[in-house]
Every structure is written in structure tokens, then in C-alpha cells.
mmCIF file with all atom_site columns, C-alpha atoms in Angstrom:
data_model
loop_
_atom_site.group_PDB
_atom_site.id
_atom_site.type_symbol
_atom_site.label_atom_id
_atom_site.label_alt_id
_atom_site.label_comp_id
_atom_site.label_asym_id
_atom_site.label_entity_id
_atom_site.label_seq_id
_atom_site.pdbx_PDB_ins_code
_atom_site.Cartn_x
_atom_site.Cartn_y
_atom_site.Cartn_z
_atom_site.occupancy
_atom_site.B_iso_or_equiv
_atom_site.pdbx_formal_charge
_atom_site.auth_seq_id
_atom_site.auth_comp_id
_atom_site.auth_asym_id
_atom_site.auth_atom_id
_atom_site.pdbx_PDB_model_num
ATOM 1   C CA . UNK T 1 1   ? -25.048 -4.788  -25.754 1.00 0.00 ? 11  UNK T CA 1
ATOM 2   C CA . UNK T 1 2   ? -21.917 -6.968  -25.984 1.00 0.00 ? 12  UNK T CA 1
ATOM 3   C CA . UNK T 1 3   ? -21.309 -5.688  -29.535 1.00 0.00 ? 13  UNK T CA 1
ATOM 4   C CA . UNK T 1 4   ? -21.561 -2.081  -28.353 1.00 0.00 ? 14  UNK T CA 1
ATOM 5   C CA . UNK T 1 5   ? -19.064 -2.762  -25.560 1.00 0.00 ? 15  UNK T CA 1
ATOM 6   C CA . UNK T 1 6   ? -16.668 -4.475  -27.940 1.00 0.00 ? 16  UNK T CA 1
ATOM 7   C CA . UNK T 1 7   ? -16.784 -1.572  -30.381 1.00 0.00 ? 17  UNK T CA 1
ATOM 8   C CA . UNK T 1 8   ? -16.222 0.888   -27.560 1.00 0.00 ? 18  UNK T CA 1
ATOM 9   C CA . UNK T 1 9   ? -13.207 -1.130  -26.406 1.00 0.00 ? 19  UNK T CA 1
ATOM 10  C CA . UNK T 1 10  ? -11.703 -1.304  -29.897 1.00 0.00 ? 20  UNK T CA 1
ATOM 11  C CA . UNK T 1 11  ? -11.894 2.420   -30.544 1.00 0.00 ? 21  UNK T CA 1
ATOM 12  C CA . UNK T 1 12  ? -12.773 5.479   -28.499 1.00 0.00 ? 22  UNK T CA 1
ATOM 13  C CA . UNK T 1 13  ? -12.413 8.164   -31.180 1.00 0.00 ? 23  UNK T CA 1
ATOM 14  C CA . UNK T 1 14  ? -9.412  6.356   -32.614 1.00 0.00 ? 24  UNK T CA 1
ATOM 15  C CA . UNK T 1 15  ? -7.576  6.008   -29.277 1.00 0.00 ? 25  UNK T CA 1
ATOM 16  C CA . UNK T 1 16  ? -5.859  2.709   -28.504 1.00 0.00 ? 26  UNK T CA 1
ATOM 17  C CA . UNK T 1 17  ? -7.601  0.542   -25.845 1.00 0.00 ? 27  UNK T CA 1
ATOM 18  C CA . UNK T 1 18  ? -4.636  0.697   -23.455 1.00 0.00 ? 28  UNK T CA 1
ATOM 19  C CA . UNK T 1 19  ? -4.645  4.498   -23.628 1.00 0.00 ? 29  UNK T CA 1
ATOM 20  C CA . UNK T 1 20  ? -8.387  4.609   -22.997 1.00 0.00 ? 30  UNK T CA 1
ATOM 21  C CA . UNK T 1 21  ? -8.075  2.395   -19.926 1.00 0.00 ? 31  UNK T CA 1
ATOM 22  C CA . UNK T 1 22  ? -5.214  4.511   -18.610 1.00 0.00 ? 32  UNK T CA 1
ATOM 23  C CA . UNK T 1 23  ? -7.269  7.682   -19.100 1.00 0.00 ? 33  UNK T CA 1
ATOM 24  C CA . UNK T 1 24  ? -10.129 6.190   -17.088 1.00 0.00 ? 34  UNK T CA 1
ATOM 25  C CA . UNK T 1 25  ? -7.733  5.248   -14.266 1.00 0.00 ? 35  UNK T CA 1
ATOM 26  C CA . UNK T 1 26  ? -6.067  8.671   -14.243 1.00 0.00 ? 36  UNK T CA 1
ATOM 27  C CA . UNK T 1 27  ? -9.412  10.477  -14.256 1.00 0.00 ? 37  UNK T CA 1
ATOM 28  C CA . UNK T 1 28  ? -10.730 8.312   -11.424 1.00 0.00 ? 38  UNK T CA 1
ATOM 29  C CA . UNK T 1 29  ? -7.574  8.765   -9.402  1.00 0.00 ? 39  UNK T CA 1
ATOM 30  C CA . UNK T 1 30  ? -7.769  12.560  -9.751  1.00 0.00 ? 40  UNK T CA 1
ATOM 31  C CA . UNK T 1 31  ? -11.448 12.600  -8.753  1.00 0.00 ? 41  UNK T CA 1
ATOM 32  C CA . UNK T 1 32  ? -10.909 10.223  -5.824  1.00 0.00 ? 42  UNK T CA 1
ATOM 33  C CA . UNK T 1 33  ? -8.138  12.477  -4.503  1.00 0.00 ? 43  UNK T CA 1
ATOM 34  C CA . UNK T 1 34  ? -10.142 15.659  -5.094  1.00 0.00 ? 44  UNK T CA 1
ATOM 35  C CA . UNK T 1 35  ? -13.616 14.616  -3.921  1.00 0.00 ? 45  UNK T CA 1
ATOM 36  C CA . UNK T 1 36  ? -13.001 11.355  -2.083  1.00 0.00 ? 46  UNK T CA 1
ATOM 37  C CA . UNK T 1 37  ? -13.779 7.798   -3.129  1.00 0.00 ? 47  UNK T CA 1
ATOM 38  C CA . UNK T 1 38  ? -17.244 7.750   -1.550  1.00 0.00 ? 48  UNK T CA 1
ATOM 39  C CA . UNK T 1 39  ? -18.411 10.965  -3.223  1.00 0.00 ? 49  UNK T CA 1
ATOM 40  C CA . UNK T 1 40  ? -17.144 10.115  -6.703  1.00 0.00 ? 50  UNK T CA 1
ATOM 41  C CA . UNK T 1 41  ? -19.700 8.441   -8.965  1.00 0.00 ? 51  UNK T CA 1
ATOM 42  C CA . UNK T 1 42  ? -19.062 6.269   -11.992 1.00 0.00 ? 52  UNK T CA 1
ATOM 43  C CA . UNK T 1 43  ? -20.853 8.905   -14.098 1.00 0.00 ? 53  UNK T CA 1
ATOM 44  C CA . UNK T 1 44  ? -18.403 11.561  -12.880 1.00 0.00 ? 54  UNK T CA 1
ATOM 45  C CA . UNK T 1 45  ? -15.476 9.350   -13.897 1.00 0.00 ? 55  UNK T CA 1
ATOM 46  C CA . UNK T 1 46  ? -17.012 8.715   -17.320 1.00 0.00 ? 56  UNK T CA 1
ATOM 47  C CA . UNK T 1 47  ? -17.563 12.425  -17.860 1.00 0.00 ? 57  UNK T CA 1
ATOM 48  C CA . UNK T 1 48  ? -14.038 13.347  -16.749 1.00 0.00 ? 58  UNK T CA 1
ATOM 49  C CA . UNK T 1 49  ? -12.405 10.626  -18.862 1.00 0.00 ? 59  UNK T CA 1
ATOM 50  C CA . UNK T 1 50  ? -14.630 11.530  -21.835 1.00 0.00 ? 60  UNK T CA 1
ATOM 51  C CA . UNK T 1 51  ? -15.537 7.925   -22.582 1.00 0.00 ? 61  UNK T CA 1
ATOM 52  C CA . UNK T 1 52  ? -18.787 6.092   -23.245 1.00 0.00 ? 62  UNK T CA 1
ATOM 53  C CA . UNK T 1 53  ? -20.464 4.190   -20.415 1.00 0.00 ? 63  UNK T CA 1
ATOM 54  C CA . UNK T 1 54  ? -19.969 0.952   -22.362 1.00 0.00 ? 64  UNK T CA 1
ATOM 55  C CA . UNK T 1 55  ? -16.243 1.652   -22.551 1.00 0.00 ? 65  UNK T CA 1
ATOM 56  C CA . UNK T 1 56  ? -15.986 2.104   -18.781 1.00 0.00 ? 66  UNK T CA 1
ATOM 57  C CA . UNK T 1 57  ? -17.793 -1.152  -18.070 1.00 0.00 ? 67  UNK T CA 1
ATOM 58  C CA . UNK T 1 58  ? -15.709 -3.011  -20.614 1.00 0.00 ? 68  UNK T CA 1
ATOM 59  C CA . UNK T 1 59  ? -12.620 -2.352  -18.500 1.00 0.00 ? 69  UNK T CA 1
ATOM 60  C CA . UNK T 1 60  ? -14.131 -2.195  -15.009 1.00 0.00 ? 70  UNK T CA 1
ATOM 61  C CA . UNK T 1 61  ? -17.209 -3.920  -13.648 1.00 0.00 ? 71  UNK T CA 1
ATOM 62  C CA . UNK T 1 62  ? -17.582 -1.328  -10.889 1.00 0.00 ? 72  UNK T CA 1
ATOM 63  C CA . UNK T 1 63  ? -15.988 1.573   -9.062  1.00 0.00 ? 73  UNK T CA 1
ATOM 64  C CA . UNK T 1 64  ? -14.675 -0.965  -6.548  1.00 0.00 ? 74  UNK T CA 1
ATOM 65  C CA . UNK T 1 65  ? -12.812 -2.829  -9.290  1.00 0.00 ? 75  UNK T CA 1
ATOM 66  C CA . UNK T 1 66  ? -11.306 0.457   -10.450 1.00 0.00 ? 76  UNK T CA 1
ATOM 67  C CA . UNK T 1 67  ? -9.966  1.380   -6.996  1.00 0.00 ? 77  UNK T CA 1
ATOM 68  C CA . UNK T 1 68  ? -8.665  -2.186  -6.798  1.00 0.00 ? 78  UNK T CA 1
ATOM 69  C CA . UNK T 1 69  ? -6.632  -1.538  -9.963  1.00 0.00 ? 79  UNK T CA 1
ATOM 70  C CA . UNK T 1 70  ? -5.189  1.675   -8.517  1.00 0.00 ? 80  UNK T CA 1
ATOM 71  C CA . UNK T 1 71  ? -4.261  -0.156  -5.300  1.00 0.00 ? 81  UNK T CA 1
ATOM 72  C CA . UNK T 1 72  ? -2.571  -2.934  -7.296  1.00 0.00 ? 82  UNK T CA 1
ATOM 73  C CA . UNK T 1 73  ? -0.454  -0.424  -9.183  1.00 0.00 ? 83  UNK T CA 1
ATOM 74  C CA . UNK T 1 74  ? 0.692   1.424   -6.059  1.00 0.00 ? 84  UNK T CA 1
ATOM 75  C CA . UNK T 1 75  ? 1.436   -1.788  -4.136  1.00 0.00 ? 85  UNK T CA 1
ATOM 76  C CA . UNK T 1 76  ? 3.538   -3.197  -6.965  1.00 0.00 ? 86  UNK T CA 1
ATOM 77  C CA . UNK T 1 77  ? 5.438   0.085   -7.270  1.00 0.00 ? 87  UNK T CA 1
ATOM 78  C CA . UNK T 1 78  ? 6.273   -0.048  -3.556  1.00 0.00 ? 88  UNK T CA 1
ATOM 79  C CA . UNK T 1 79  ? 7.412   -3.660  -3.885  1.00 0.00 ? 89  UNK T CA 1
ATOM 80  C CA . UNK T 1 80  ? 9.571   -2.753  -6.905  1.00 0.00 ? 90  UNK T CA 1
ATOM 81  C CA . UNK T 1 81  ? 11.218  0.024   -4.889  1.00 0.00 ? 91  UNK T CA 1
ATOM 82  C CA . UNK T 1 82  ? 11.940  -2.376  -2.034  1.00 0.00 ? 92  UNK T CA 1
ATOM 83  C CA . UNK T 1 83  ? 13.101  -5.182  -4.330  1.00 0.00 ? 93  UNK T CA 1
ATOM 84  C CA . UNK T 1 84  ? 15.691  -2.896  -5.891  1.00 0.00 ? 94  UNK T CA 1
ATOM 85  C CA . UNK T 1 85  ? 17.358  -2.690  -2.468  1.00 0.00 ? 95  UNK T CA 1
ATOM 86  C CA . UNK T 1 86  ? 17.236  -6.446  -1.853  1.00 0.00 ? 96  UNK T CA 1
ATOM 87  C CA . UNK T 1 87  ? 19.621  -6.980  -4.769  1.00 0.00 ? 97  UNK T CA 1
ATOM 88  C CA . UNK T 1 88  ? 22.291  -4.744  -3.202  1.00 0.00 ? 98  UNK T CA 1
ATOM 89  C CA . UNK T 1 89  ? 25.435  -6.391  -1.824  1.00 0.00 ? 99  UNK T CA 1
ATOM 90  C CA . UNK T 1 90  ? 25.094  -5.416  1.823   1.00 0.00 ? 100 UNK T CA 1
ATOM 91  C CA . UNK T 1 91  ? 24.692  -7.276  5.108   1.00 0.00 ? 101 UNK T CA 1
ATOM 92  C CA . UNK T 1 92  ? 21.203  -8.349  6.163   1.00 0.00 ? 102 UNK T CA 1
ATOM 93  C CA . UNK T 1 93  ? 20.712  -5.753  8.922   1.00 0.00 ? 103 UNK T CA 1
ATOM 94  C CA . UNK T 1 94  ? 21.703  -2.894  6.616   1.00 0.00 ? 104 UNK T CA 1
ATOM 95  C CA . UNK T 1 95  ? 19.586  -4.350  3.850   1.00 0.00 ? 105 UNK T CA 1
ATOM 96  C CA . UNK T 1 96  ? 16.383  -4.772  5.871   1.00 0.00 ? 106 UNK T CA 1
ATOM 97  C CA . UNK T 1 97  ? 16.700  -1.224  7.230   1.00 0.00 ? 107 UNK T CA 1
ATOM 98  C CA . UNK T 1 98  ? 17.317  0.117   3.714   1.00 0.00 ? 108 UNK T CA 1
ATOM 99  C CA . UNK T 1 99  ? 14.299  -1.794  2.377   1.00 0.00 ? 109 UNK T CA 1
ATOM 100 C CA . UNK T 1 100 ? 12.045  -0.462  5.132   1.00 0.00 ? 110 UNK T CA 1
ATOM 101 C CA . UNK T 1 101 ? 13.383  3.081   4.720   1.00 0.00 ? 111 UNK T CA 1
ATOM 102 C CA . UNK T 1 102 ? 12.844  3.016   0.945   1.00 0.00 ? 112 UNK T CA 1
ATOM 103 C CA . UNK T 1 103 ? 9.287   1.796   1.481   1.00 0.00 ? 113 UNK T CA 1
ATOM 104 C CA . UNK T 1 104 ? 8.622   4.626   3.949   1.00 0.00 ? 114 UNK T CA 1
ATOM 105 C CA . UNK T 1 105 ? 10.120  7.272   1.668   1.00 0.00 ? 115 UNK T CA 1
ATOM 106 C CA . UNK T 1 106 ? 8.053   6.116   -1.295  1.00 0.00 ? 116 UNK T CA 1
ATOM 107 C CA . UNK T 1 107 ? 4.874   6.199   0.781   1.00 0.00 ? 117 UNK T CA 1
ATOM 108 C CA . UNK T 1 108 ? 5.658   9.734   1.942   1.00 0.00 ? 118 UNK T CA 1
ATOM 109 C CA . UNK T 1 109 ? 6.225   10.770  -1.678  1.00 0.00 ? 119 UNK T CA 1
ATOM 110 C CA . UNK T 1 110 ? 2.822   9.294   -2.565  1.00 0.00 ? 120 UNK T CA 1
ATOM 111 C CA . UNK T 1 111 ? 1.072   10.343  0.659   1.00 0.00 ? 121 UNK T CA 1
ATOM 112 C CA . UNK T 1 112 ? -1.958  12.011  -0.965  1.00 0.00 ? 122 UNK T CA 1
ATOM 113 C CA . UNK T 1 113 ? -2.696  8.943   -3.073  1.00 0.00 ? 123 UNK T CA 1
ATOM 114 C CA . UNK T 1 114 ? -1.987  6.686   -0.102  1.00 0.00 ? 124 UNK T CA 1
ATOM 115 C CA . UNK T 1 115 ? -4.443  8.541   2.160   1.00 0.00 ? 125 UNK T CA 1
ATOM 116 C CA . UNK T 1 116 ? -7.124  8.351   -0.498  1.00 0.00 ? 126 UNK T CA 1
ATOM 117 C CA . UNK T 1 117 ? -6.595  4.597   -0.806  1.00 0.00 ? 127 UNK T CA 1
ATOM 118 C CA . UNK T 1 118 ? -6.610  4.115   2.967   1.00 0.00 ? 128 UNK T CA 1
ATOM 119 C CA . UNK T 1 119 ? -9.986  5.866   3.175   1.00 0.00 ? 129 UNK T CA 1
ATOM 120 C CA . UNK T 1 120 ? -11.327 3.613   0.417   1.00 0.00 ? 130 UNK T CA 1
ATOM 121 C CA . UNK T 1 121 ? -9.859  0.429   1.906   1.00 0.00 ? 131 UNK T CA 1
ATOM 122 C CA . UNK T 1 122 ? -11.457 1.053   5.305   1.00 0.00 ? 132 UNK T CA 1
ATOM 123 C CA . UNK T 1 123 ? -14.815 2.063   3.883   1.00 0.00 ? 133 UNK T CA 1
ATOM 124 C CA . UNK T 1 124 ? -17.433 -0.298  5.407   1.00 0.00 ? 134 UNK T CA 1
ATOM 125 C CA . UNK T 1 125 ? -18.346 -1.719  2.004   1.00 0.00 ? 135 UNK T CA 1
ATOM 126 C CA . UNK T 1 126 ? -14.791 -2.535  0.951   1.00 0.00 ? 136 UNK T CA 1
ATOM 127 C CA . UNK T 1 127 ? -13.997 -5.615  3.017   1.00 0.00 ? 137 UNK T CA 1
ATOM 128 C CA . UNK T 1 128 ? -12.974 -7.487  -0.150  1.00 0.00 ? 138 UNK T CA 1
ATOM 129 C CA . UNK T 1 129 ? -10.418 -4.767  -0.910  1.00 0.00 ? 139 UNK T CA 1
ATOM 130 C CA . UNK T 1 130 ? -8.862  -5.204  2.543   1.00 0.00 ? 140 UNK T CA 1
ATOM 131 C CA . UNK T 1 131 ? -8.584  -8.950  1.979   1.00 0.00 ? 141 UNK T CA 1
ATOM 132 C CA . UNK T 1 132 ? -7.025  -8.278  -1.425  1.00 0.00 ? 142 UNK T CA 1
ATOM 133 C CA . UNK T 1 133 ? -4.371  -6.020  0.109   1.00 0.00 ? 143 UNK T CA 1
ATOM 134 C CA . UNK T 1 134 ? -3.550  -8.646  2.724   1.00 0.00 ? 144 UNK T CA 1
ATOM 135 C CA . UNK T 1 135 ? -3.198  -11.302 0.025   1.00 0.00 ? 145 UNK T CA 1
ATOM 136 C CA . UNK T 1 136 ? -0.906  -9.033  -2.014  1.00 0.00 ? 146 UNK T CA 1
ATOM 137 C CA . UNK T 1 137 ? 1.323   -8.427  1.001   1.00 0.00 ? 147 UNK T CA 1
ATOM 138 C CA . UNK T 1 138 ? 1.620   -12.150 1.576   1.00 0.00 ? 148 UNK T CA 1
ATOM 139 C CA . UNK T 1 139 ? 2.356   -12.766 -2.099  1.00 0.00 ? 149 UNK T CA 1
ATOM 140 C CA . UNK T 1 140 ? 4.934   -10.018 -2.634  1.00 0.00 ? 150 UNK T CA 1
ATOM 141 C CA . UNK T 1 141 ? 6.250   -8.743  0.722   1.00 0.00 ? 151 UNK T CA 1
ATOM 142 C CA . UNK T 1 142 ? 6.641   -12.089 2.486   1.00 0.00 ? 152 UNK T CA 1
ATOM 143 C CA . UNK T 1 143 ? 9.152   -13.560 -0.047  1.00 0.00 ? 153 UNK T CA 1
ATOM 144 C CA . UNK T 1 144 ? 11.125  -10.306 0.065   1.00 0.00 ? 154 UNK T CA 1
ATOM 145 C CA . UNK T 1 145 ? 11.554  -10.443 3.839   1.00 0.00 ? 155 UNK T CA 1
ATOM 146 C CA . UNK T 1 146 ? 12.071  -14.208 3.759   1.00 0.00 ? 156 UNK T CA 1
ATOM 147 C CA . UNK T 1 147 ? 15.036  -13.685 1.442   1.00 0.00 ? 157 UNK T CA 1
ATOM 148 C CA . UNK T 1 148 ? 16.662  -11.076 3.709   1.00 0.00 ? 158 UNK T CA 1
ATOM 149 C CA . UNK T 1 149 ? 16.038  -13.163 6.835   1.00 0.00 ? 159 UNK T CA 1
ATOM 150 C CA . UNK T 1 150 ? 17.610  -16.160 5.104   1.00 0.00 ? 160 UNK T CA 1
ATOM 151 C CA . UNK T 1 151 ? 20.675  -14.051 4.329   1.00 0.00 ? 161 UNK T CA 1
ATOM 152 C CA . UNK T 1 152 ? 20.856  -12.911 7.954   1.00 0.00 ? 162 UNK T CA 1
ATOM 153 C CA . UNK T 1 153 ? 20.661  -16.508 9.154   1.00 0.00 ? 163 UNK T CA 1
ATOM 154 C CA . UNK T 1 154 ? 23.615  -17.448 6.939   1.00 0.00 ? 164 UNK T CA 1
ATOM 155 C CA . UNK T 1 155 ? 25.600  -14.457 8.169   1.00 0.00 ? 165 UNK T CA 1
ATOM 156 C CA . UNK T 1 156 ? 24.833  -15.357 11.778  1.00 0.00 ? 166 UNK T CA 1
ATOM 157 C CA . UNK T 1 157 ? 23.289  -11.955 12.510  1.00 0.00 ? 167 UNK T CA 1
ATOM 158 C CA . UNK T 1 158 ? 19.687  -13.216 12.664  1.00 0.00 ? 168 UNK T CA 1
ATOM 159 C CA . UNK T 1 159 ? 18.590  -16.043 14.931  1.00 0.00 ? 169 UNK T CA 1
ATOM 160 C CA . UNK T 1 160 ? 14.997  -16.984 14.150  1.00 0.00 ? 170 UNK T CA 1
ATOM 161 C CA . UNK T 1 161 ? 12.568  -19.905 14.086  1.00 0.00 ? 171 UNK T CA 1
ATOM 162 C CA . UNK T 1 162 ? 13.050  -19.986 10.292  1.00 0.00 ? 172 UNK T CA 1
ATOM 163 C CA . UNK T 1 163 ? 12.989  -17.421 7.457   1.00 0.00 ? 173 UNK T CA 1
ATOM 164 C CA . UNK T 1 164 ? 9.576   -18.408 6.089   1.00 0.00 ? 174 UNK T CA 1
ATOM 165 C CA . UNK T 1 165 ? 7.867   -18.604 9.464   1.00 0.00 ? 175 UNK T CA 1
ATOM 166 C CA . UNK T 1 166 ? 9.401   -15.348 10.708  1.00 0.00 ? 176 UNK T CA 1
ATOM 167 C CA . UNK T 1 167 ? 8.500   -13.478 7.525   1.00 0.00 ? 177 UNK T CA 1
ATOM 168 C CA . UNK T 1 168 ? 4.922   -14.745 7.874   1.00 0.00 ? 178 UNK T CA 1
ATOM 169 C CA . UNK T 1 169 ? 4.703   -13.496 11.472  1.00 0.00 ? 179 UNK T CA 1
ATOM 170 C CA . UNK T 1 170 ? 6.175   -10.082 10.565  1.00 0.00 ? 180 UNK T CA 1
ATOM 171 C CA . UNK T 1 171 ? 3.656   -9.566  7.748   1.00 0.00 ? 181 UNK T CA 1
ATOM 172 C CA . UNK T 1 172 ? 0.809   -10.732 10.015  1.00 0.00 ? 182 UNK T CA 1
ATOM 173 C CA . UNK T 1 173 ? 1.791   -8.292  12.785  1.00 0.00 ? 183 UNK T CA 1
ATOM 174 C CA . UNK T 1 174 ? 2.059   -5.483  10.231  1.00 0.00 ? 184 UNK T CA 1
ATOM 175 C CA . UNK T 1 175 ? -1.421  -6.293  8.927   1.00 0.00 ? 185 UNK T CA 1
ATOM 176 C CA . UNK T 1 176 ? -2.775  -6.290  12.461  1.00 0.00 ? 186 UNK T CA 1
ATOM 177 C CA . UNK T 1 177 ? -1.450  -2.772  13.054  1.00 0.00 ? 187 UNK T CA 1
ATOM 178 C CA . UNK T 1 178 ? -2.549  -1.340  9.710   1.00 0.00 ? 188 UNK T CA 1
ATOM 179 C CA . UNK T 1 179 ? -6.005  -0.264  10.885  1.00 0.00 ? 189 UNK T CA 1
ATOM 180 C CA . UNK T 1 180 ? -4.618  1.441   14.006  1.00 0.00 ? 190 UNK T CA 1
ATOM 181 C CA . UNK T 1 181 ? -2.024  3.287   11.927  1.00 0.00 ? 191 UNK T CA 1
ATOM 182 C CA . UNK T 1 182 ? -4.638  4.264   9.345   1.00 0.00 ? 192 UNK T CA 1
ATOM 183 C CA . UNK T 1 183 ? -6.976  5.678   11.981  1.00 0.00 ? 193 UNK T CA 1
ATOM 184 C CA . UNK T 1 184 ? -4.121  7.794   13.340  1.00 0.00 ? 194 UNK T CA 1
ATOM 185 C CA . UNK T 1 185 ? -3.111  9.075   9.893   1.00 0.00 ? 195 UNK T CA 1
ATOM 186 C CA . UNK T 1 186 ? -6.666  9.998   8.929   1.00 0.00 ? 196 UNK T CA 1
ATOM 187 C CA . UNK T 1 187 ? -7.642  11.626  12.221  1.00 0.00 ? 197 UNK T CA 1
ATOM 188 C CA . UNK T 1 188 ? -7.804  15.383  11.620  1.00 0.00 ? 198 UNK T CA 1
ATOM 189 C CA . UNK T 1 189 ? -7.356  16.576  15.190  1.00 0.00 ? 199 UNK T CA 1
ATOM 190 C CA . UNK T 1 190 ? -4.880  14.427  17.109  1.00 0.00 ? 200 UNK T CA 1
ATOM 191 C CA . UNK T 1 191 ? -4.672  14.684  20.870  1.00 0.00 ? 201 UNK T CA 1
ATOM 192 C CA . UNK T 1 192 ? -1.590  14.319  23.044  1.00 0.00 ? 202 UNK T CA 1
ATOM 193 C CA . UNK T 1 193 ? -2.919  10.902  24.048  1.00 0.00 ? 203 UNK T CA 1
ATOM 194 C CA . UNK T 1 194 ? -3.147  9.875   20.372  1.00 0.00 ? 204 UNK T CA 1
ATOM 195 C CA . UNK T 1 195 ? 0.487   10.848  19.790  1.00 0.00 ? 205 UNK T CA 1
ATOM 196 C CA . UNK T 1 196 ? 1.716   9.102   22.927  1.00 0.00 ? 206 UNK T CA 1
ATOM 197 C CA . UNK T 1 197 ? -0.228  5.951   22.096  1.00 0.00 ? 207 UNK T CA 1
ATOM 198 C CA . UNK T 1 198 ? 1.097   5.676   18.530  1.00 0.00 ? 208 UNK T CA 1
ATOM 199 C CA . UNK T 1 199 ? 4.649   6.337   19.789  1.00 0.00 ? 209 UNK T CA 1
ATOM 200 C CA . UNK T 1 200 ? 4.301   3.443   22.273  1.00 0.00 ? 210 UNK T CA 1
ATOM 201 C CA . UNK T 1 201 ? 2.876   1.157   19.604  1.00 0.00 ? 211 UNK T CA 1
ATOM 202 C CA . UNK T 1 202 ? 5.697   2.048   17.196  1.00 0.00 ? 212 UNK T CA 1
ATOM 203 C CA . UNK T 1 203 ? 8.319   1.303   19.860  1.00 0.00 ? 213 UNK T CA 1
ATOM 204 C CA . UNK T 1 204 ? 6.650   -1.982  20.802  1.00 0.00 ? 214 UNK T CA 1
ATOM 205 C CA . UNK T 1 205 ? 6.420   -3.013  17.132  1.00 0.00 ? 215 UNK T CA 1
ATOM 206 C CA . UNK T 1 206 ? 10.116  -2.319  16.507  1.00 0.00 ? 216 UNK T CA 1
ATOM 207 C CA . UNK T 1 207 ? 11.044  -4.194  19.707  1.00 0.00 ? 217 UNK T CA 1
ATOM 208 C CA . UNK T 1 208 ? 8.954   -7.190  18.680  1.00 0.00 ? 218 UNK T CA 1
ATOM 209 C CA . UNK T 1 209 ? 10.600  -7.348  15.233  1.00 0.00 ? 219 UNK T CA 1
ATOM 210 C CA . UNK T 1 210 ? 14.073  -7.182  16.775  1.00 0.00 ? 220 UNK T CA 1
ATOM 211 C CA . UNK T 1 211 ? 13.189  -10.059 19.105  1.00 0.00 ? 221 UNK T CA 1
ATOM 212 C CA . UNK T 1 212 ? 11.776  -12.107 16.245  1.00 0.00 ? 222 UNK T CA 1
ATOM 213 C CA . UNK T 1 213 ? 15.021  -11.636 14.328  1.00 0.00 ? 223 UNK T CA 1
ATOM 214 C CA . UNK T 1 214 ? 17.184  -12.235 17.382  1.00 0.00 ? 224 UNK T CA 1
ATOM 215 C CA . UNK T 1 215 ? 18.999  -8.906  17.220  1.00 0.00 ? 225 UNK T CA 1
ATOM 216 C CA . UNK T 1 216 ? 19.650  -6.170  19.769  1.00 0.00 ? 226 UNK T CA 1
ATOM 217 C CA . UNK T 1 217 ? 16.782  -3.762  20.353  1.00 0.00 ? 227 UNK T CA 1
ATOM 218 C CA . UNK T 1 218 ? 17.121  -0.681  18.170  1.00 0.00 ? 228 UNK T CA 1
ATOM 219 C CA . UNK T 1 219 ? 18.965  -2.449  15.336  1.00 0.00 ? 229 UNK T CA 1
ATOM 220 C CA . UNK T 1 220 ? 15.856  -2.550  13.124  1.00 0.00 ? 230 UNK T CA 1
ATOM 221 C CA . UNK T 1 221 ? 13.666  0.524   12.540  1.00 0.00 ? 231 UNK T CA 1
ATOM 222 C CA . UNK T 1 222 ? 10.261  -0.432  11.124  1.00 0.00 ? 232 UNK T CA 1
ATOM 223 C CA . UNK T 1 223 ? 7.716   2.112   12.281  1.00 0.00 ? 233 UNK T CA 1
ATOM 224 C CA . UNK T 1 224 ? 7.738   5.551   13.840  1.00 0.00 ? 234 UNK T CA 1
ATOM 225 C CA . UNK T 1 225 ? 5.333   8.290   14.852  1.00 0.00 ? 235 UNK T CA 1
ATOM 226 C CA . UNK T 1 226 ? 7.370   10.708  12.706  1.00 0.00 ? 236 UNK T CA 1
ATOM 227 C CA . UNK T 1 227 ? 6.719   8.594   9.607   1.00 0.00 ? 237 UNK T CA 1
ATOM 228 C CA . UNK T 1 228 ? 2.975   8.442   10.260  1.00 0.00 ? 238 UNK T CA 1
ATOM 229 C CA . UNK T 1 229 ? 2.907   12.198  10.933  1.00 0.00 ? 239 UNK T CA 1
ATOM 230 C CA . UNK T 1 230 ? 4.655   12.803  7.591   1.00 0.00 ? 240 UNK T CA 1
ATOM 231 C CA . UNK T 1 231 ? 1.931   10.801  5.829   1.00 0.00 ? 241 UNK T CA 1
ATOM 232 C CA . UNK T 1 232 ? -0.802  12.629  7.734   1.00 0.00 ? 242 UNK T CA 1
ATOM 233 C CA . UNK T 1 233 ? 0.406   16.133  6.780   1.00 0.00 ? 243 UNK T CA 1
#
């Protein structure tokens, strides 16, 4: 069996291994977005990608590992977009707002993929995937915000308990709100109460971040109902 898998990995009708893996990912992504993660079987992915079963399992142990790979790619792309702003020569308040805005814009651009991933992440059987996302945010997002907060401390515009500690708290609060935001985005028929509630939560979140950074309320814009509505469309 191992020999069969190895041969499948080396050549799938003369195609390079990296190209074969990419084809599997692209086929799975298309099927997940078309039919949903839950309703897409491994066999459907294999058929769409036109690969042998041994080839699929050489690259991915399961459908869960495949969605994990797609999540990794999207998360790193978002971080890259935000990191590009961190290098700009601007003051800390401008920079953190630009970073947050770029992150929001990228998510809106990728909203269909994002909604598919959100559905998969909050599937009852995907607790490990949720933990993985949290770990990735701590690994990549926390240092990014820590760097900007440190800059703001030096400029005298931020007054915090410390860049590392404040960045940790911001990421933790964001994680805590992620399920509430996801439920709102995925809800097909939103009531007036739903809209009012998410607007209050968004305002409270922004106010809390401003207080953590020691700046006037309204200086930092992190979350908004309008952003979540744009994702939900």
C-alpha cells in the first residue's frame, strides 16, 4: 500500500506532485463553496480532481486536514496583507486603523470562501480546527499588534499595561466574539433585534479597544455591523 501511495505521489499522469496537491485543494475548495463542507465527500473531491484515492491520502489524511490547509492559506494571506501596512512609515493610530481596514477589505473580497470556512470551523466535529485558528491568531496576529502598540507607546499616543499584554488581551477578546459574529453572518433571516444587538456589540468592542490602548473613544475602528453585513451578502 505504501508503495502504491509513493508512486501516486511521484506521478499522476506525469504531473508534478506540487501541481497535483494544488489541484486537489482547488477542487475541494470549489466543491466546499458549491455544496458545503458537510455535504462534500472525499470521493467527490477525488473525482473532481481526477486523482487516485492513494494520491489524495498521500497529501491529506482526511477531509478535515484538507480544510485545515485551506484555512492556513487564507489566514496567512490575511496576515501578509496586514503586515504590508505595518511596514509603512505612519503614526501608530493611523497604522492600526489601516491594518484593520486592510484586513476587513480582504475578508470582504474573499467573503464566499470565508463563509464556507466559518461554516466548517463551527461544525460540531471541528473543535480541533477552531483551536488551530486560535493558535494561528496568537502566532501571527499578536506580534503584529504588539509591534504597533510598541510604536504607539514610544510616540506617547498609546498608554497601556504593556505591548505584549495588551496585544494578548485584544486577540483574546476578538476570539471570544468570533462565534457571535459568525452566527450573525451565517444567519439567513436577520431580525431587527439581531441587527441592534450586533451594532451594540461592535460599539462596545471598539470602545474596549480604545480604552485598552488609552486613546479617545472613536479613534480606533475595529468592528462594525456594516462590515459583517458586507460579508453576509
